[in-house]
Amino acid sequence: MFELKLEKKELPFAMAEEIKNLRTGITFSGADIKAILFTSSTPNEGKSTISLELARSFAELGKKVVYLDCDLRKSIFNCKIREGKIVSGLSHYLTGQSKIEDIIYENDPGDDDVKFYVIPSGPSSNSPTELLSSDLFDKLLEKLREDYDMVIVDAPPLGSVVDASIVSSKVDGTVIVVEAGNINYKAIQKVRDKLDASGAKILGVVLNKVDKSRKSYGYYKYGKDYGYGYGYGKG
Ligand SMILES: Nc1ncnc2c1ncn2[C@@H]1O[C@H](COP(=O)(O)OP(=O)(O)O)[C@@H](O)[C@H]1O
Ligand SMILES: [Mg+2]
């Protein structure tokens, strides 16, 4: 196992509160919900930001958490890869080049953070769909479920690629992240339909980048199964 120091940004109070609300919502969605996927209809809506903070937040409760970066096209750890701090990731494992224990990094908590674990996606791959469909990916999830209390999975958007749909059928629940200023209902419905078709359990929708100065702020809901409201201002 390698060590890695992840930056910890001080979250604005409102966001910290909403991450806790999200954590509570997920905790109450069932004892069998252990592996959770975050997805969205387009890039940059905030999946990686929210899923990483949620992983940290569960770790703060004393849970053993692993954050699995499945975005084989655009990893949030690219900068660490460039700095040479990450040598192998998910794509190495899925192509048979690395073992599971060689792709797990322990966040060095220092004095300001908590300990949790991350699996970076590794160098970008031309065939993420095939890789994520493989038995090796199933084996990885099985092992992570055994070894960790929570497995937080950061996926690529569903709108452009099918990867998240494949992954959603392998986890216990999926959360859709929607950027408040950028809501395209048709695109979100399409995401929901794809997830439904793959047998995913949709836990809720996170409304991100909410402009709280506007009166129109409110929880985003559709259908009885889509329950989260998550408000965090851009500024
Ligand atoms: N609630 C928020 N308020 C302000 N900026 C945000 C918020 N959530 C995400 N961002 C920023 O938006 C950009 C995209 O977020 P990211 O989490 O990488 O999206 P995704 O993983 O969905 O592509 C990043 O620069 C991130 O810092
Ligand atoms: Mg991302």
Tab-separated table of C-alpha atoms and ligand atoms in Angstrom:
chain	number	residue	atom	x	y	z
A	1	MET	CA	0.000	0.000	0.000
A	2	PHE	CA	1.262	3.462	-0.938
A	3	GLU	CA	0.806	6.703	0.944
A	4	LEU	CA	-0.579	9.818	-0.639
A	5	LYS	CA	-1.270	13.244	0.791
A	6	LEU	CA	-4.564	14.564	-0.570
A	7	GLU	CA	-5.272	18.248	-0.299
A	8	LYS	CA	-8.034	19.067	2.116
A	9	LYS	CA	-9.866	22.233	1.296
A	10	GLU	CA	-11.780	23.907	4.071
A	11	LEU	CA	-15.399	23.563	2.957
A	12	PRO	CA	-17.807	26.474	3.247
A	13	PHE	CA	-20.148	25.868	6.175
A	14	ALA	CA	-23.215	25.316	3.976
A	15	MET	CA	-21.482	22.674	1.922
A	16	ALA	CA	-20.099	20.875	4.957
A	17	GLU	CA	-23.640	20.733	6.353
A	18	GLU	CA	-25.076	19.396	3.106
A	19	ILE	CA	-22.418	16.717	2.847
A	20	LYS	CA	-23.443	15.596	6.343
A	21	ASN	CA	-27.096	15.575	5.248
A	22	LEU	CA	-26.178	13.469	2.263
A	23	ARG	CA	-24.246	11.094	4.508
A	24	THR	CA	-27.248	10.788	6.811
A	25	GLY	CA	-29.576	10.213	3.863
A	26	ILE	CA	-27.379	7.429	2.573
A	27	THR	CA	-26.982	5.886	6.013
A	28	PHE	CA	-30.762	5.708	6.354
A	29	SER	CA	-31.268	4.293	2.887
A	30	GLY	CA	-30.473	0.821	4.237
A	31	ALA	CA	-27.894	-1.291	6.032
A	32	ASP	CA	-27.174	-3.175	2.828
A	33	ILE	CA	-26.073	-0.026	0.987
A	34	LYS	CA	-22.311	-0.258	1.045
A	35	ALA	CA	-21.101	0.460	-2.488
A	36	ILE	CA	-22.436	3.731	-3.910
A	37	LEU	CA	-21.971	5.160	-7.364
A	38	PHE	CA	-22.028	8.870	-8.232
A	39	THR	CA	-22.947	9.832	-11.761
A	40	SER	CA	-24.352	12.722	-13.811
A	41	SER	CA	-25.536	13.517	-17.302
A	42	THR	CA	-22.634	15.792	-18.243
A	43	PRO	CA	-19.071	16.363	-16.984
A	44	ASN	CA	-18.209	19.054	-14.432
A	45	GLU	CA	-21.455	18.874	-12.483
A	46	GLY	CA	-19.511	18.008	-9.334
A	47	LYS	CA	-19.457	14.200	-9.016
A	48	SER	CA	-15.818	13.962	-8.032
A	49	THR	CA	-16.008	16.866	-5.597
A	50	ILE	CA	-19.071	15.518	-3.828
A	51	SER	CA	-18.124	11.856	-3.829
A	52	LEU	CA	-14.643	12.556	-2.447
A	53	GLU	CA	-16.044	14.779	0.309
A	54	LEU	CA	-18.624	12.136	1.118
A	55	ALA	CA	-15.890	9.503	1.389
A	56	ARG	CA	-14.010	11.788	3.780
A	57	SER	CA	-17.191	12.436	5.715
A	58	PHE	CA	-17.858	8.718	6.293
A	59	ALA	CA	-14.215	8.353	7.357
A	60	GLU	CA	-14.765	11.100	9.922
A	61	LEU	CA	-17.395	8.838	11.492
A	62	GLY	CA	-14.710	6.203	11.935
A	63	LYS	CA	-15.711	4.077	8.963
A	64	LYS	CA	-13.133	2.414	6.785
A	65	VAL	CA	-13.771	3.987	3.406
A	66	VAL	CA	-12.338	3.504	-0.048
A	67	TYR	CA	-12.908	5.951	-2.884
A	68	LEU	CA	-12.785	4.286	-6.286
A	69	ASP	CA	-12.142	6.583	-9.227
A	70	CYS	CA	-13.735	4.929	-12.251
A	71	ASP	CA	-13.418	7.879	-14.568
A	72	LEU	CA	-11.010	6.243	-16.962
A	73	ARG	CA	-11.182	9.285	-19.215
A	74	LYS	CA	-10.665	12.144	-16.776
A	75	SER	CA	-9.259	11.265	-13.360
A	76	ILE	CA	-9.309	13.788	-10.543
A	77	PHE	CA	-5.892	12.484	-9.579
A	78	ASN	CA	-4.262	13.455	-12.887
A	79	CYS	CA	-2.156	16.036	-11.144
A	80	LYS	CA	-0.784	13.465	-8.686
A	81	ILE	CA	-0.058	11.145	-11.597
A	82	ARG	CA	1.906	13.904	-13.323
A	83	GLU	CA	3.810	14.577	-10.116
A	84	GLY	CA	4.756	10.907	-10.057
A	85	LYS	CA	2.986	10.323	-6.738
A	86	ILE	CA	0.668	7.767	-8.277
A	87	VAL	CA	2.236	4.988	-10.263
A	88	SER	CA	-0.586	2.564	-10.788
A	89	GLY	CA	-4.341	2.713	-10.809
A	90	LEU	CA	-7.531	0.968	-11.774
A	91	SER	CA	-6.615	0.737	-15.456
A	92	HIS	CA	-3.385	-1.097	-14.563
A	93	TYR	CA	-5.347	-3.596	-12.521
A	94	LEU	CA	-8.034	-4.067	-15.166
A	95	THR	CA	-5.399	-4.755	-17.810
A	96	GLY	CA	-3.636	-7.305	-15.624
A	97	GLN	CA	-0.581	-5.154	-14.910
A	98	SER	CA	-1.159	-4.584	-11.192
A	99	LYS	CA	-2.597	-6.447	-8.252
A	100	ILE	CA	-5.380	-4.987	-6.105
A	101	GLU	CA	-3.017	-4.213	-3.223
A	102	ASP	CA	-0.819	-2.200	-5.577
A	103	ILE	CA	-3.535	0.244	-6.642
A	104	ILE	CA	-4.827	1.229	-3.199
A	105	TYR	CA	-3.396	4.433	-1.721
A	106	GLU	CA	-3.789	5.477	1.887
A	107	ASN	CA	-4.459	9.150	2.433
A	108	ASP	CA	-1.863	10.422	4.854
A	109	PRO	CA	-4.142	12.314	7.281
A	110	GLY	CA	-1.515	14.676	8.730
A	111	ASP	CA	-3.033	16.932	11.419
A	112	ASP	CA	-5.917	18.239	9.354
A	113	ASP	CA	-7.485	15.226	7.687
A	114	VAL	CA	-8.773	11.714	8.329
A	115	LYS	CA	-7.484	8.426	7.050
A	116	PHE	CA	-9.250	6.914	4.072
A	117	TYR	CA	-8.229	5.035	0.978
A	118	VAL	CA	-8.311	5.885	-2.711
A	119	ILE	CA	-7.948	3.929	-5.917
A	120	PRO	CA	-7.027	6.295	-8.760
A	121	SER	CA	-8.230	5.441	-12.242
A	122	GLY	CA	-4.721	5.473	-13.657
A	123	PRO	CA	-3.730	6.561	-17.147
A	124	SER	CA	-6.654	7.109	-19.462
A	125	SER	CA	-7.799	4.148	-21.424
A	126	ASN	CA	-9.211	3.874	-24.912
A	127	SER	CA	-11.556	1.071	-24.000
A	128	PRO	CA	-13.018	1.874	-20.582
A	129	THR	CA	-16.290	0.160	-21.378
A	130	GLU	CA	-14.665	-3.224	-21.978
A	131	LEU	CA	-12.450	-2.804	-18.946
A	132	LEU	CA	-15.328	-1.944	-16.622
A	133	SER	CA	-17.345	-4.888	-17.949
A	134	SER	CA	-14.628	-7.382	-17.084
A	135	ASP	CA	-14.671	-10.029	-14.380
A	136	LEU	CA	-11.652	-8.340	-12.847
A	137	PHE	CA	-13.789	-5.322	-12.041
A	138	ASP	CA	-16.385	-7.561	-10.339
A	139	LYS	CA	-13.599	-9.211	-8.345
A	140	LEU	CA	-12.297	-5.836	-7.247
A	141	LEU	CA	-15.699	-4.689	-6.004
A	142	GLU	CA	-16.149	-7.988	-4.173
A	143	LYS	CA	-12.796	-7.591	-2.427
A	144	LEU	CA	-13.435	-3.948	-1.533
A	145	ARG	CA	-16.810	-4.852	-0.038
A	146	GLU	CA	-15.080	-7.440	2.144
A	147	ASP	CA	-12.304	-5.132	3.306
A	148	TYR	CA	-14.101	-1.784	3.698
A	149	ASP	CA	-17.225	-0.428	5.381
A	150	MET	CA	-18.034	1.911	2.478
A	151	VAL	CA	-17.046	1.888	-1.186
A	152	ILE	CA	-17.632	5.259	-2.870
A	153	VAL	CA	-17.474	5.012	-6.647
A	154	ASP	CA	-16.905	8.072	-8.808
A	155	ALA	CA	-18.079	7.321	-12.346
A	156	PRO	CA	-17.960	9.101	-15.659
A	157	PRO	CA	-21.170	10.826	-16.793
A	158	LEU	CA	-23.890	8.650	-18.218
A	159	GLY	CA	-24.911	11.042	-20.918
A	160	SER	CA	-21.940	10.523	-23.159
A	161	VAL	CA	-20.845	7.027	-22.284
A	162	VAL	CA	-22.300	3.783	-21.053
A	163	ASP	CA	-19.653	3.109	-18.413
A	164	ALA	CA	-21.696	4.354	-15.474
A	165	SER	CA	-24.591	2.192	-16.489
A	166	ILE	CA	-22.368	-0.887	-16.378
A	167	VAL	CA	-21.004	0.068	-12.988
A	168	SER	CA	-24.428	0.954	-11.573
A	169	SER	CA	-25.594	-2.636	-11.939
A	170	LYS	CA	-22.675	-3.756	-9.773
A	171	VAL	CA	-23.132	-1.395	-6.820
A	172	ASP	CA	-25.871	-1.156	-4.175
A	173	GLY	CA	-27.098	2.309	-5.032
A	174	THR	CA	-26.566	5.255	-7.357
A	175	VAL	CA	-26.728	8.989	-6.718
A	176	ILE	CA	-27.203	11.392	-9.632
A	177	VAL	CA	-25.434	14.747	-9.381
A	178	VAL	CA	-27.100	17.669	-11.151
A	179	GLU	CA	-25.608	21.125	-11.548
A	180	ALA	CA	-28.264	23.635	-10.567
A	181	GLY	CA	-27.642	26.219	-13.231
A	182	ASN	CA	-27.419	23.639	-15.932
A	183	ILE	CA	-30.498	21.474	-15.660
A	184	ASN	CA	-31.544	19.712	-18.792
A	185	TYR	CA	-34.549	17.643	-17.757
A	186	LYS	CA	-34.465	15.477	-20.863
A	187	ALA	CA	-30.813	14.582	-20.263
A	188	ILE	CA	-31.526	13.747	-16.616
A	189	GLN	CA	-34.506	11.613	-17.574
A	190	LYS	CA	-32.314	9.779	-20.037
A	191	VAL	CA	-29.787	9.087	-17.297
A	192	ARG	CA	-32.556	7.801	-15.061
A	193	ASP	CA	-33.939	5.578	-17.820
A	194	LYS	CA	-30.518	4.106	-18.542
A	195	LEU	CA	-29.958	3.448	-14.857
A	196	ASP	CA	-33.406	1.869	-14.501
A	197	ALA	CA	-32.743	-0.322	-17.524
A	198	SER	CA	-29.515	-1.588	-15.992
A	199	GLY	CA	-31.328	-2.481	-12.778
A	200	ALA	CA	-29.708	0.255	-10.699
A	201	LYS	CA	-31.195	1.379	-7.418
A	202	ILE	CA	-31.343	5.158	-7.545
A	203	LEU	CA	-30.862	6.549	-4.048
A	204	GLY	CA	-31.363	10.192	-4.853
A	205	VAL	CA	-30.380	13.311	-6.697
A	206	VAL	CA	-27.865	15.850	-5.454
A	207	LEU	CA	-28.484	19.366	-6.650
A	208	ASN	CA	-25.070	20.978	-6.743
A	209	LYS	CA	-23.830	24.538	-7.259
A	210	VAL	CA	-27.082	26.029	-6.074
A	211	ASP	CA	-27.205	29.789	-6.246
A	212	LYS	CA	-28.563	30.436	-2.777
A	213	SER	CA	-28.963	34.138	-3.389
A	214	ARG	CA	-31.782	33.381	-5.810
A	215	LYS	CA	-35.305	32.990	-4.521
A	216	SER	CA	-35.868	30.005	-6.752
A	217	TYR	CA	-33.640	27.860	-4.560
A	218	GLY	CA	-35.346	24.672	-3.494
A	219	TYR	CA	-34.987	20.966	-3.301
A	220	TYR	CA	-34.950	19.085	-6.492
A	221	LYS	CA	-37.158	16.049	-6.590
A	222	TYR	CA	-38.892	13.910	-9.052
A	223	GLY	CA	-40.629	10.675	-8.292
A	224	LYS	CA	-40.841	9.197	-4.842
A	225	ASP	CA	-37.452	7.542	-5.038
A	226	TYR	CA	-35.487	10.671	-5.741
A	227	GLY	CA	-35.084	12.332	-2.453
A	228	TYR	CA	-31.950	14.332	-1.862
A	229	GLY	CA	-31.720	18.018	-1.912
A	230	TYR	CA	-28.236	19.346	-1.750
A	231	GLY	CA	-27.619	23.007	-1.816
A	232	TYR	CA	-24.261	24.560	-2.047
A	233	GLY	CA	-23.700	28.010	-3.439
A	234	LYS	CA	-21.113	28.656	-6.080
A	235	GLY	CA	-19.608	31.600	-4.282
B	1	LIG	N1	-20.707	23.132	-5.141
B	1	LIG	C1	-19.716	23.631	-5.872
B	1	LIG	N2	-19.445	24.948	-5.825
B	1	LIG	C2	-18.465	25.470	-6.563
B	1	LIG	N3	-17.666	24.766	-7.379
B	1	LIG	C3	-17.893	23.451	-7.479
B	1	LIG	C4	-18.913	22.803	-6.712
B	1	LIG	N4	-18.898	21.478	-7.022
B	1	LIG	C5	-17.900	21.321	-7.937
B	1	LIG	N5	-17.300	22.487	-8.205
B	1	LIG	C6	-16.202	22.719	-9.168
B	1	LIG	O1	-16.683	22.364	-10.468
B	1	LIG	C7	-15.667	21.725	-11.228
B	1	LIG	C8	-16.134	20.352	-11.662
B	1	LIG	O2	-16.293	19.541	-10.516
B	1	LIG	P1	-15.955	17.979	-10.544
B	1	LIG	O3	-16.257	17.475	-9.177
B	1	LIG	O4	-14.595	17.734	-11.093
B	1	LIG	O5	-17.056	17.477	-11.587
B	1	LIG	P2	-17.242	16.048	-12.302
B	1	LIG	O6	-16.498	15.047	-11.498
B	1	LIG	O7	-18.722	15.838	-12.293
B	1	LIG	O8	-16.716	16.211	-13.699
B	1	LIG	C9	-14.431	21.684	-10.335
B	1	LIG	O9	-13.614	22.772	-10.668
B	1	LIG	C10	-15.001	21.836	-8.932
B	1	LIG	O10	-14.072	22.430	-8.062
B	2	MG	MG	-15.017	13.745	-12.090
